CSV table of C-alpha atoms in Angstrom, one decimal:
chain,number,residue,atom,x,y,z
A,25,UNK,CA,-40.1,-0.1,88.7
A,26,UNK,CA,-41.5,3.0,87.7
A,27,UNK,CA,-41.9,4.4,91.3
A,28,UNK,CA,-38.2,3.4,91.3
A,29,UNK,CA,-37.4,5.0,88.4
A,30,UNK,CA,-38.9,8.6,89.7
A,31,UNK,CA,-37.4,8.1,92.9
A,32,UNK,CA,-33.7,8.0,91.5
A,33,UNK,CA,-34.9,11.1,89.4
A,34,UNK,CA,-35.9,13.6,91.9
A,35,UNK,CA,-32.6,12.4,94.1
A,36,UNK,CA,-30.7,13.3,91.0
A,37,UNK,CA,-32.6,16.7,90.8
A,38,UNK,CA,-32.2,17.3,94.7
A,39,UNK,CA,-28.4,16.2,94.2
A,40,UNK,CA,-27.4,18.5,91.3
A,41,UNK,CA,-30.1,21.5,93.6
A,42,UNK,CA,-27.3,21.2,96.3
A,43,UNK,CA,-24.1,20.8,93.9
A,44,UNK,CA,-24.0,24.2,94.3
A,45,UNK,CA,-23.4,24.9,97.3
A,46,UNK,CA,-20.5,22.4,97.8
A,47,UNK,CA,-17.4,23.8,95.9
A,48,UNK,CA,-18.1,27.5,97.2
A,49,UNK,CA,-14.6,27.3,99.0
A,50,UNK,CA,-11.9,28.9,96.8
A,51,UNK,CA,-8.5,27.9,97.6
A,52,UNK,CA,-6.1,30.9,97.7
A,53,UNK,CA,-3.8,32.2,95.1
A,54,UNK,CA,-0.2,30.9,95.7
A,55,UNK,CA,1.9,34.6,96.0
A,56,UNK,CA,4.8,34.9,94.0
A,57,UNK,CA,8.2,34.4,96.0
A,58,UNK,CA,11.4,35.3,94.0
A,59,UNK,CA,14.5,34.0,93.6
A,60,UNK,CA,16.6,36.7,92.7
A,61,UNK,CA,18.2,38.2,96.0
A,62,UNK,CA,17.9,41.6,94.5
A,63,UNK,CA,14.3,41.5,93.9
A,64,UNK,CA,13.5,40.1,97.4
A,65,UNK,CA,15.5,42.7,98.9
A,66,UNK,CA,13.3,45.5,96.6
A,67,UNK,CA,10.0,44.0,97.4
A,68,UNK,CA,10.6,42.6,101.2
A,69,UNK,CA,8.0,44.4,102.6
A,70,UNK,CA,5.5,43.4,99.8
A,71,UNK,CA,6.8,39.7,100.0
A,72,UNK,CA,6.1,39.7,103.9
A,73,UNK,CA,2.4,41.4,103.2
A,74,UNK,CA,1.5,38.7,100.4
A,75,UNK,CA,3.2,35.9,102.6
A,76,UNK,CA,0.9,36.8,105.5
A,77,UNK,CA,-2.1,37.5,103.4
A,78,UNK,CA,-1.5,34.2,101.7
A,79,UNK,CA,-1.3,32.3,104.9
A,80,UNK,CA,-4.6,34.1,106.6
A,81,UNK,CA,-6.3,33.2,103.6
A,82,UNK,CA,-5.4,29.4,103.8
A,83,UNK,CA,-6.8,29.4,107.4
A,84,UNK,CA,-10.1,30.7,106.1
A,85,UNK,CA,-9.8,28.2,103.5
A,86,UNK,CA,-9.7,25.3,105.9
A,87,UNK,CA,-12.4,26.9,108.0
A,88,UNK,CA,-14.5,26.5,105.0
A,89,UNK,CA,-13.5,23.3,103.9
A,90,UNK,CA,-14.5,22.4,107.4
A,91,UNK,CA,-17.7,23.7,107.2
A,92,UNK,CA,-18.6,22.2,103.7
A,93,UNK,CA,-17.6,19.0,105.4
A,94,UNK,CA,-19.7,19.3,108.5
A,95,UNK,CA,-23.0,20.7,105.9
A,96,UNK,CA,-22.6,17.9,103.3
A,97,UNK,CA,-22.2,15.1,106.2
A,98,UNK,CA,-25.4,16.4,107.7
A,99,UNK,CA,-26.9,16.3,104.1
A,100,UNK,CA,-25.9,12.7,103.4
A,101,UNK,CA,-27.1,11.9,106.5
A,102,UNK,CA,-30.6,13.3,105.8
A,103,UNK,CA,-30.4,11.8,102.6
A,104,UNK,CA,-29.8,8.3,104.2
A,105,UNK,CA,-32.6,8.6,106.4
A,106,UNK,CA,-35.0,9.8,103.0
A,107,UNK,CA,-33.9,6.8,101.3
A,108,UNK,CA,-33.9,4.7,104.0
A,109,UNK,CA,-37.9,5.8,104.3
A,110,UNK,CA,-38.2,5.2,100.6
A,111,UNK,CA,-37.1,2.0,101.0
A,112,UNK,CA,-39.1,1.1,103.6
A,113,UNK,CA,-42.6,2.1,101.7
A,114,UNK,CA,-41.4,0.4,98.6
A,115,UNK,CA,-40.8,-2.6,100.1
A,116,UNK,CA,-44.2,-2.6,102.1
A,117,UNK,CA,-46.1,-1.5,98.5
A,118,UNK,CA,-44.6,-4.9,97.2
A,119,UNK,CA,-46.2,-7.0,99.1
């Protein structure tokens, strides 16, 4: 129980190690778009820079999200193979 014990431990230490690198994709800041016709024809060219820049930014966003994904799935899966090893020498030490 104790080797049990320590084992759930130093996952939870190697889990909250990697925390932070998941989360380090930021998702963009939403530009403001107004309503008034007078103000979008006083800031057009503004509106159609932020638009753009908004819109390249959400691509890079994705990208990111898709390489999180693709890091933490390769994590998990090393993780499974750990524990899966763990598991294995436990259950031989029990017997």
């Amino acid at each position: 129980m104790v080797f049990l014990k320590q084992t759930w431990a130093a996952l939870a230490v190697l889990g909250w190690g990697s925390a932070s690198i998941a989360g380090s994709c930021l998702p963009p800041v939403s530009p403001w778009m107004p309503t008034d016709p007078d103000d979008v024809r006083a800031y057009a060219d503004l509106l159609r820079r932020d638009a753009e820049a908004y819109f390249a930014e959400v691509e890079q966003y994705f990208r990111c999200l898709d390489q999180e994904r693709r890091e933490v799935f390769e994590q998990a899966r090393e993780v499974s193979e750990g524990y899966t090893r763990v598991l294995e020498l436990h259950g031989r030490g029990m017997e």
